[in-house]
Amino acid sequence: MIVLPLAKRLITTAITGLAVTCLTLAACQPATAASPDHPDPATIARGQYLARLADCEACHTAPGGMPFAGGRPFEIPGMGTLYASNITPDPASGIGAWSDDEFVRAVRAGISPGWKHLYPAMPYQDYARMTPDEIRAIRAYLTTIKPVARKPPANAIRFPFSIRAIMIGWNLFNGPSSSYPDDPSHTPQWNRGRTLVEGPGHCAECHSPRNLTMGTSHSHAYAGAITAGWTAYNLSSDLKSGLGSWSDEALNAYLTTGHANGHGTAAGPMAEVISYSLRFMTQSDRAAMITYLRSLAPQPSAESQDHSAGPTQAALARGASLFAGACSGCHLTTGAGRQIDFATISGASTLKDPDGHNLIQVILEGSQLTTDQGQISMPRFGAGYSDGDLSDIAAYTLLTLGKTRPAFDTNAVSTIKNSK
Amino acid sequence: MLTVRVNNTDYQADVTPDTPLLWVLRDVLGLTGTKFGCGIAECGACTVHLDGKAVRACSLPVGLLNGRPVTTIEGIGNDPLAQAVQKAWMDIDVVQCGYCQPGQIMSAIALLRDNPHPTDTDIDAAMSGNICRCGTYLRIRQAIHNAAGLSA
Amino acid sequence: MNTPATPSRRHFLAGATGLIVAGLLPKRRAFSRPSEFYQGPLVENTDPAFTPNAYIRIAPSTIPGDSGITLILPNVEMGQGIYTGAVTLIAEELNVDPDQVALEAAPPDDAYVAADMGTQATGGSTSTIFEWTTLRQAGAAARLLLTQAAASRWNCPISDCTTRQGRVLHTPSGDSFAYAELATDAATLPVPKTIPLKPAKDWTLIGRSRHRVDSRAKVEGRPLFGIDIRVPDMKHATVAACPVMGGTPGDMDRDAALRTPGVHAVLTIKNAVCVVADHYWAAKKGLEALAITWNEGPNASIDTHRIYSELHAALAEPKPIIAKSKGDAAAAMTRAASRYEATYQQPLLAHAPMEPINCTIHIRPDSADVWVGTQVPMWARDSVADIADLPKDKVRLHCQYIGGGFGRRLEYEYVTQAAQFAKQVPYPLKIVWSREEDLTLDRFRPAYVDRLRAGLNTQGRIESMEFRVVGPAVVARWEPAGLSPNGFDEDLAAAISITPYTFPASRLDYVRREAPGVVTAWWRGVGGTRGLFVVESFIDELALRAGADPVAYRRELIRDQPRARTVLDLAAEKSGWTTPLPKGHGRGVAVQFLFGSYLGTIIEVDMTEPKEVRITRVTVAVDCGQPVNPDQIRAQIEGGMIFGLGTTLFNEITLSKGRVQENNFNLWRIMRMNEAPPIEIHIVQSTEEPGGIGETGTAAAAPALANAIAAASGHRLRTLPLLPALKGA
């Protein structure tokens, strides 16, 4: 969910970054040694809550691996593969040897011990909105996690991106400020909502388009963007493609469970955000988040580029047949959830996008959503189904269940695969 | 303890709410007629009725049942439509290994309840979510037509 | 719910009170034990009165409607209808109502070993061939003894007695005894050496379509399968073996697994872990919580590409095994007016039966019980005895109905694995594999590369044929004694040497290459499925090259094989072979002699949509010798054909970094109802010895379909599965 923008940012800022690095390095001083104390349960609980708001676990856990032990790969086209770090308290492989100050600096400034500059896959520029005290609470919580003595694989990053110090340059344009005062013209609830959305929630990282330096756009904030192949939808108040058409009730349900009747179910990266983060929010934080989101100025989404004649009748017929076989077990042939509401796809934003972006994505990658009732999964479809088969399924789904004319044909999946 | 209503009987099951109905039926209640095939709702071997509709028990957490009644292959014996379907299955010996057939039959009953005289296309749409590895599809389709005649 | 007292002589496995797990909430069961005779669920003998041979037990019964007759069925039922066939053969000679006999699965015992199988095994479409004489003789022997027992009671000559519907009748008086009433007397009589069998004209059962003996129990969802077994104090478990062959479990979070609600234990063996719980789901959650890191070992770099490369490279092997030779193929090849060659590639295949792998097992200090679906019960039992360090006779193996075999249960490594876990705990353990485990830890049909070369005369007719097969020798692992002294796996000669075709000269070379990173195994149709695809594709290529009609070209090659010609001609006629088709449509043909049966198959396809193939019609003519049950012959060909067509189009196991990638039905696509073509089957009346049928349709599918695609589109596809090649064509 945080992969593609990073790559683009790095590409544009590599040169400036290199220039600034040497100057900044000279001014750096090593941090003092660690001495973790024994935090009280209230602090730990607060830290767990904040860690969830910040969605730490999703990125710092490999698929099927131990929580927070890192190792999750992030493949960045043109740059290489980053592996999330181990943030368990193991002293050698994790962050057990870090001082609290070192931890705070890593999370808020993107600089880990030894003056190692983090790549902004770690959204420190957003986390800086959390106070040092809050970050220390997160640290306190992380000390209670089972230590895992296993180092993630080394990053496989190409030169010049392998020089971490180039991030210093990027930080000049897009990096964190030193403080984030409340806006007195708004209610405390709105201000809390802003903190959640802009800070630990780091929503803009996926939902805002990028500016020229590949930081998140402020002029088109939350207008939606494509990240790691998935469309993060428009969160602004736009009536057509934003949250303008959502009731508070629907938003509340979506943020709590990942599903809202008539709006479909979170999938892909958003399903992770619900699973590891949003579903743990308190009711008042959720209300604050909704209040803030409601206040976002309407931003039209980028219009679809209608680039193909769309599917043929034969392709749609094949799609219908394939859907009845491969998809009806969960979605019936009507798009209604067969056994659970989570599988009701009618009304989903995904079925209103003529490009079928997330629809094809979820067919190819599947999705996992954790709820209080357990794991809700969609399997990925691949081997055995040709690219054409999968494109036809998507076209049929969009037209028949989403009442949206597909702007793609039988070659859509091949095109997407080839572009990766 | 969760309460599940299966075949007109209330059962208490000491399971977590994320437990799929399938495993409550098979391993807790001993109703093994409902089969495990894939665990991802791709094969239909675990098809049961929830409020009379065909659902995949492997992908239905019991915590989401909310008191709605479940009927399994073991609980359909007195239903005339179900009897007609089972008779139609036996009349033309649909089964081979038979493992998927309780799920096929539960899907077929639900189809005929909604659509007493389905066409081939209707049958294919309703039944293609049920895999049969032995390849008994042609006989299943025929048996559904025959059952529609029997129960008419 | 009360149940009548259990009769002493039978133990209704599925319904017996003692086998139901205590602690159900409330204490109810799926089914009450039938108060009347109910055919289908397997019984186990406890008190035989009359056992004339290994296949029949007769004793008085108190169950209403029960004849007291139990037939012990030597081959396991996995869908192929062999129980119905076996009952038919015995009942025909015994003169009993086939619906009134109880069914018992043969326990592991030398008595049930067919000579050419080497062990007690169900596979290779051999069951009917083995049972045809054996079981009729068993029935006839029992009937003779029962008749003698009645005659001595009536003190009359045997010629005054007849048998009908499970009774011996005294013709002059009209008196009669039920067989069960004569059981004790008959048990004292010596078993005759030579037994006259009924002439075919007197048959009342053989050759007529009969309902399956297991239909009712299966449509009612009775507990029949291994996975349905429930025994007292049993715990549920699921396993994960290292997904890379040869690897071992590394780090794991046992505490997290044991904290999972319902989890009791985490067991480990060399290459796998097992989580024991109150039910499968808890075990599965526990397994996830373990978050195992595997030590992947030396196979972690294997991928499918490497397997194929090694097979293709071996085509150049200068010293192959010369497996079969007729005439001087090389000289004839040199003399030929022209030569033609083609190379074919076939993938690794999983079995994916609907019933995932499972085994229920209880190992005690002095004995053990195993409830399992297996095609090799003796090997499975012996393996448990070995692991548990028990004498073989202290291990009781209870064969269950199998929810699809296709060769998967000719392997018993899952029984060995279950025993290794079960011996670590005092209670019975029911191990069920997830579908993901079932597919990725399957033992696969090997990948093969075949190169065929023909020497042709000026009319394009065959003067010489050279076959080169490259791939594993499954038999070398499965039963090393089965490997020929020269290192050839005879199974690979199927459809090449065992063929209706007569070639003037031919040679079959074999280059053995075992696939790295996987275990290879038998698969439905065994050598016939792989061999027929290459031979029938190649013959088709030669026919088209000669400008000949593919049916006519084949007819010349089988001119001295009347049974093959009959099925080929019948299939051609019924399919309307000579009727022209619209553009974009095509018909493909295959003819075969496999498993003792002849098939002619015509498949018709519609390829008017680019890169798409729609199978519109399948026509099969079959001569499998004397039909035992024509409707079940049809059922096997229908099902085998759909099984083969789906596989031909969609299926290929691939490895990446040593791991199998296709792990559930979202990636291992199975043909579904809306893709299944209409199939018509024409059975040739025959009085020849019966052949096997369960694998014939599967073998026919690939070549007939590939030939149809070539006819419709001009594209000759020599690599399976067809879908990727087709879409790329």
JSON list of C-alpha atoms in Angstrom, two decimals, chain C residues 130-249:
[
{"chain": "C", "resi": 130, "resn": "PHE", "atom": "CA", "xyz": [-9.36, -60.03, -11.58]},
{"chain": "C", "resi": 131, "resn": "GLU", "atom": "CA", "xyz": [-12.82, -60.53, -10.12]},
{"chain": "C", "resi": 132, "resn": "TRP", "atom": "CA", "xyz": [-14.52, -61.92, -13.22]},
{"chain": "C", "resi": 133, "resn": "THR", "atom": "CA", "xyz": [-13.69, -65.55, -12.60]},
{"chain": "C", "resi": 134, "resn": "THR", "atom": "CA", "xyz": [-12.64, -65.44, -8.95]},
{"chain": "C", "resi": 135, "resn": "LEU", "atom": "CA", "xyz": [-15.89, -64.05, -7.63]},
{"chain": "C", "resi": 136, "resn": "ARG", "atom": "CA", "xyz": [-18.19, -66.10, -9.80]},
{"chain": "C", "resi": 137, "resn": "GLN", "atom": "CA", "xyz": [-16.40, -69.21, -8.58]},
{"chain": "C", "resi": 138, "resn": "ALA", "atom": "CA", "xyz": [-16.75, -68.04, -5.01]},
{"chain": "C", "resi": 139, "resn": "GLY", "atom": "CA", "xyz": [-20.50, -67.64, -5.47]},
{"chain": "C", "resi": 140, "resn": "ALA", "atom": "CA", "xyz": [-20.86, -70.95, -7.22]},
{"chain": "C", "resi": 141, "resn": "ALA", "atom": "CA", "xyz": [-18.91, -72.80, -4.52]},
{"chain": "C", "resi": 142, "resn": "ALA", "atom": "CA", "xyz": [-21.07, -71.40, -1.76]},
{"chain": "C", "resi": 143, "resn": "ARG", "atom": "CA", "xyz": [-24.26, -72.21, -3.63]},
{"chain": "C", "resi": 144, "resn": "LEU", "atom": "CA", "xyz": [-23.10, -75.80, -4.15]},
{"chain": "C", "resi": 145, "resn": "LEU", "atom": "CA", "xyz": [-22.37, -76.31, -0.46]},
{"chain": "C", "resi": 146, "resn": "LEU", "atom": "CA", "xyz": [-25.64, -74.73, 0.63]},
{"chain": "C", "resi": 147, "resn": "THR", "atom": "CA", "xyz": [-27.49, -76.95, -1.79]},
{"chain": "C", "resi": 148, "resn": "GLN", "atom": "CA", "xyz": [-25.67, -80.02, -0.45]},
{"chain": "C", "resi": 149, "resn": "ALA", "atom": "CA", "xyz": [-26.56, -78.99, 3.10]},
{"chain": "C", "resi": 150, "resn": "ALA", "atom": "CA", "xyz": [-30.23, -78.65, 2.18]},
{"chain": "C", "resi": 151, "resn": "ALA", "atom": "CA", "xyz": [-30.25, -81.94, 0.29]},
{"chain": "C", "resi": 152, "resn": "SER", "atom": "CA", "xyz": [-28.90, -83.77, 3.27]},
{"chain": "C", "resi": 153, "resn": "ARG", "atom": "CA", "xyz": [-31.54, -82.16, 5.51]},
{"chain": "C", "resi": 154, "resn": "TRP", "atom": "CA", "xyz": [-34.24, -83.26, 3.13]},
{"chain": "C", "resi": 155, "resn": "ASN", "atom": "CA", "xyz": [-32.36, -86.47, 2.54]},
{"chain": "C", "resi": 156, "resn": "CYS", "atom": "CA", "xyz": [-32.87, -86.05, -1.20]},
{"chain": "C", "resi": 157, "resn": "PRO", "atom": "CA", "xyz": [-30.61, -86.06, -4.24]},
{"chain": "C", "resi": 158, "resn": "ILE", "atom": "CA", "xyz": [-29.08, -82.72, -5.14]},
{"chain": "C", "resi": 159, "resn": "SER", "atom": "CA", "xyz": [-30.91, -82.81, -8.42]},
{"chain": "C", "resi": 160, "resn": "ASP", "atom": "CA", "xyz": [-34.17, -82.27, -6.49]},
{"chain": "C", "resi": 161, "resn": "CYS", "atom": "CA", "xyz": [-32.87, -78.91, -5.26]},
{"chain": "C", "resi": 162, "resn": "THR", "atom": "CA", "xyz": [-32.73, -75.52, -6.91]},
{"chain": "C", "resi": 163, "resn": "THR", "atom": "CA", "xyz": [-31.65, -72.13, -5.62]},
{"chain": "C", "resi": 164, "resn": "ARG", "atom": "CA", "xyz": [-33.36, -68.80, -6.01]},
{"chain": "C", "resi": 165, "resn": "GLN", "atom": "CA", "xyz": [-33.29, -65.47, -4.19]},
{"chain": "C", "resi": 166, "resn": "GLY", "atom": "CA", "xyz": [-31.10, -66.68, -1.35]},
{"chain": "C", "resi": 167, "resn": "ARG", "atom": "CA", "xyz": [-33.05, -69.88, -0.70]},
{"chain": "C", "resi": 168, "resn": "VAL", "atom": "CA", "xyz": [-32.62, -73.53, -1.55]},
{"chain": "C", "resi": 169, "resn": "LEU", "atom": "CA", "xyz": [-35.87, -75.01, -2.85]},
{"chain": "C", "resi": 170, "resn": "HIS", "atom": "CA", "xyz": [-36.93, -78.63, -2.67]},
{"chain": "C", "resi": 171, "resn": "THR", "atom": "CA", "xyz": [-38.56, -78.91, -6.09]},
{"chain": "C", "resi": 172, "resn": "PRO", "atom": "CA", "xyz": [-40.84, -81.89, -5.43]},
{"chain": "C", "resi": 173, "resn": "SER", "atom": "CA", "xyz": [-42.35, -80.53, -2.20]},
{"chain": "C", "resi": 174, "resn": "GLY", "atom": "CA", "xyz": [-41.94, -76.80, -2.63]},
{"chain": "C", "resi": 175, "resn": "ASP", "atom": "CA", "xyz": [-40.22, -76.60, 0.78]},
{"chain": "C", "resi": 176, "resn": "SER", "atom": "CA", "xyz": [-37.35, -74.20, 1.12]},
{"chain": "C", "resi": 177, "resn": "PHE", "atom": "CA", "xyz": [-34.59, -73.01, 3.45]},
{"chain": "C", "resi": 178, "resn": "ALA", "atom": "CA", "xyz": [-33.06, -69.56, 3.56]},
{"chain": "C", "resi": 179, "resn": "TYR", "atom": "CA", "xyz": [-29.30, -69.74, 3.03]},
{"chain": "C", "resi": 180, "resn": "ALA", "atom": "CA", "xyz": [-28.76, -68.40, 6.53]},
{"chain": "C", "resi": 181, "resn": "GLU", "atom": "CA", "xyz": [-30.65, -71.34, 7.97]},
{"chain": "C", "resi": 182, "resn": "LEU", "atom": "CA", "xyz": [-28.22, -73.70, 6.24]},
{"chain": "C", "resi": 183, "resn": "ALA", "atom": "CA", "xyz": [-25.08, -71.83, 7.17]},
{"chain": "C", "resi": 184, "resn": "THR", "atom": "CA", "xyz": [-24.03, -73.99, 10.11]},
{"chain": "C", "resi": 185, "resn": "ASP", "atom": "CA", "xyz": [-24.56, -77.24, 8.18]},
{"chain": "C", "resi": 186, "resn": "ALA", "atom": "CA", "xyz": [-22.81, -75.95, 5.07]},
{"chain": "C", "resi": 187, "resn": "ALA", "atom": "CA", "xyz": [-19.81, -74.93, 7.13]},
{"chain": "C", "resi": 188, "resn": "THR", "atom": "CA", "xyz": [-19.08, -78.62, 7.85]},
{"chain": "C", "resi": 189, "resn": "LEU", "atom": "CA", "xyz": [-18.87, -79.63, 4.19]},
{"chain": "C", "resi": 190, "resn": "PRO", "atom": "CA", "xyz": [-15.63, -79.79, 2.21]},
{"chain": "C", "resi": 191, "resn": "VAL", "atom": "CA", "xyz": [-15.20, -77.04, -0.36]},
{"chain": "C", "resi": 192, "resn": "PRO", "atom": "CA", "xyz": [-15.28, -78.51, -3.89]},
{"chain": "C", "resi": 193, "resn": "LYS", "atom": "CA", "xyz": [-12.22, -78.23, -6.10]},
{"chain": "C", "resi": 194, "resn": "THR", "atom": "CA", "xyz": [-13.88, -77.71, -9.44]},
{"chain": "C", "resi": 195, "resn": "ILE", "atom": "CA", "xyz": [-16.95, -75.59, -9.68]},
{"chain": "C", "resi": 196, "resn": "PRO", "atom": "CA", "xyz": [-19.14, -75.38, -12.75]},
{"chain": "C", "resi": 197, "resn": "LEU", "atom": "CA", "xyz": [-20.16, -71.84, -13.63]},
{"chain": "C", "resi": 198, "resn": "LYS", "atom": "CA", "xyz": [-23.48, -70.82, -15.16]},
{"chain": "C", "resi": 199, "resn": "PRO", "atom": "CA", "xyz": [-23.53, -70.57, -18.93]},
{"chain": "C", "resi": 200, "resn": "ALA", "atom": "CA", "xyz": [-24.09, -67.03, -20.16]},
{"chain": "C", "resi": 201, "resn": "LYS", "atom": "CA", "xyz": [-27.62, -67.82, -21.29]},
{"chain": "C", "resi": 202, "resn": "ASP", "atom": "CA", "xyz": [-28.63, -68.43, -17.67]},
{"chain": "C", "resi": 203, "resn": "TRP", "atom": "CA", "xyz": [-27.36, -65.11, -16.39]},
{"chain": "C", "resi": 204, "resn": "THR", "atom": "CA", "xyz": [-29.97, -62.93, -14.80]},
{"chain": "C", "resi": 205, "resn": "LEU", "atom": "CA", "xyz": [-27.67, -60.20, -13.48]},
{"chain": "C", "resi": 206, "resn": "ILE", "atom": "CA", "xyz": [-24.50, -60.03, -15.56]},
{"chain": "C", "resi": 207, "resn": "GLY", "atom": "CA", "xyz": [-24.84, -57.84, -18.62]},
{"chain": "C", "resi": 208, "resn": "ARG", "atom": "CA", "xyz": [-27.86, -55.92, -17.35]},
{"chain": "C", "resi": 209, "resn": "SER", "atom": "CA", "xyz": [-27.80, -52.41, -15.96]},
{"chain": "C", "resi": 210, "resn": "ARG", "atom": "CA", "xyz": [-28.32, -52.50, -12.21]},
{"chain": "C", "resi": 211, "resn": "HIS", "atom": "CA", "xyz": [-28.49, -49.77, -9.61]},
{"chain": "C", "resi": 212, "resn": "ARG", "atom": "CA", "xyz": [-25.38, -49.20, -7.58]},
{"chain": "C", "resi": 213, "resn": "VAL", "atom": "CA", "xyz": [-25.30, -50.82, -4.15]},
{"chain": "C", "resi": 214, "resn": "ASP", "atom": "CA", "xyz": [-24.05, -47.56, -2.61]},
{"chain": "C", "resi": 215, "resn": "SER", "atom": "CA", "xyz": [-26.41, -45.04, -4.22]},
{"chain": "C", "resi": 216, "resn": "ARG", "atom": "CA", "xyz": [-28.85, -44.68, -1.35]},
{"chain": "C", "resi": 217, "resn": "ALA", "atom": "CA", "xyz": [-26.24, -44.38, 1.38]},
{"chain": "C", "resi": 218, "resn": "LYS", "atom": "CA", "xyz": [-24.38, -41.79, -0.67]},
{"chain": "C", "resi": 219, "resn": "VAL", "atom": "CA", "xyz": [-27.38, -39.62, -1.53]},
{"chain": "C", "resi": 220, "resn": "GLU", "atom": "CA", "xyz": [-28.44, -39.69, 2.11]},
{"chain": "C", "resi": 221, "resn": "GLY", "atom": "CA", "xyz": [-25.04, -38.48, 3.25]},
{"chain": "C", "resi": 222, "resn": "ARG", "atom": "CA", "xyz": [-24.39, -41.46, 5.49]},
{"chain": "C", "resi": 223, "resn": "PRO", "atom": "CA", "xyz": [-20.99, -41.58, 7.16]},
{"chain": "C", "resi": 224, "resn": "LEU", "atom": "CA", "xyz": [-19.11, -43.78, 4.72]},
{"chain": "C", "resi": 225, "resn": "PHE", "atom": "CA", "xyz": [-15.76, -42.18, 4.08]},
{"chain": "C", "resi": 226, "resn": "GLY", "atom": "CA", "xyz": [-12.57, -42.24, 6.06]},
{"chain": "C", "resi": 227, "resn": "ILE", "atom": "CA", "xyz": [-13.04, -38.57, 6.80]},
{"chain": "C", "resi": 228, "resn": "ASP", "atom": "CA", "xyz": [-16.40, -39.33, 8.47]},
{"chain": "C", "resi": 229, "resn": "ILE", "atom": "CA", "xyz": [-14.98, -41.72, 11.07]},
{"chain": "C", "resi": 230, "resn": "ARG", "atom": "CA", "xyz": [-15.62, -40.84, 14.70]},
{"chain": "C", "resi": 231, "resn": "VAL", "atom": "CA", "xyz": [-14.34, -43.07, 17.49]},
{"chain": "C", "resi": 232, "resn": "PRO", "atom": "CA", "xyz": [-14.50, -42.55, 21.26]},
{"chain": "C", "resi": 233, "resn": "ASP", "atom": "CA", "xyz": [-11.99, -40.12, 22.76]},
{"chain": "C", "resi": 234, "resn": "MET", "atom": "CA", "xyz": [-10.75, -39.21, 19.33]},
{"chain": "C", "resi": 235, "resn": "LYS", "atom": "CA", "xyz": [-9.05, -35.86, 18.81]},
{"chain": "C", "resi": 236, "resn": "HIS", "atom": "CA", "xyz": [-8.84, -33.91, 15.59]},
{"chain": "C", "resi": 237, "resn": "ALA", "atom": "CA", "xyz": [-5.63, -32.84, 13.98]},
{"chain": "C", "resi": 238, "resn": "THR", "atom": "CA", "xyz": [-4.20, -31.25, 10.90]},
{"chain": "C", "resi": 239, "resn": "VAL", "atom": "CA", "xyz": [-0.67, -31.24, 9.60]},
{"chain": "C", "resi": 240, "resn": "ALA", "atom": "CA", "xyz": [1.85, -29.26, 7.63]},
{"chain": "C", "resi": 241, "resn": "ALA", "atom": "CA", "xyz": [4.85, -30.89, 6.04]},
{"chain": "C", "resi": 242, "resn": "CYS", "atom": "CA", "xyz": [7.70, -28.84, 4.70]},
{"chain": "C", "resi": 243, "resn": "PRO", "atom": "CA", "xyz": [6.47, -27.50, 1.37]},
{"chain": "C", "resi": 244, "resn": "VAL", "atom": "CA", "xyz": [9.91, -28.08, -0.10]},
{"chain": "C", "resi": 245, "resn": "MET", "atom": "CA", "xyz": [10.70, -31.77, -0.38]},
{"chain": "C", "resi": 246, "resn": "GLY", "atom": "CA", "xyz": [13.47, -32.79, 1.97]},
{"chain": "C", "resi": 247, "resn": "GLY", "atom": "CA", "xyz": [13.08, -29.78, 4.24]},
{"chain": "C", "resi": 248, "resn": "THR", "atom": "CA", "xyz": [12.44, -29.78, 7.97]},
{"chain": "C", "resi": 249, "resn": "PRO", "atom": "CA", "xyz": [10.56, -27.61, 10.45]}
]
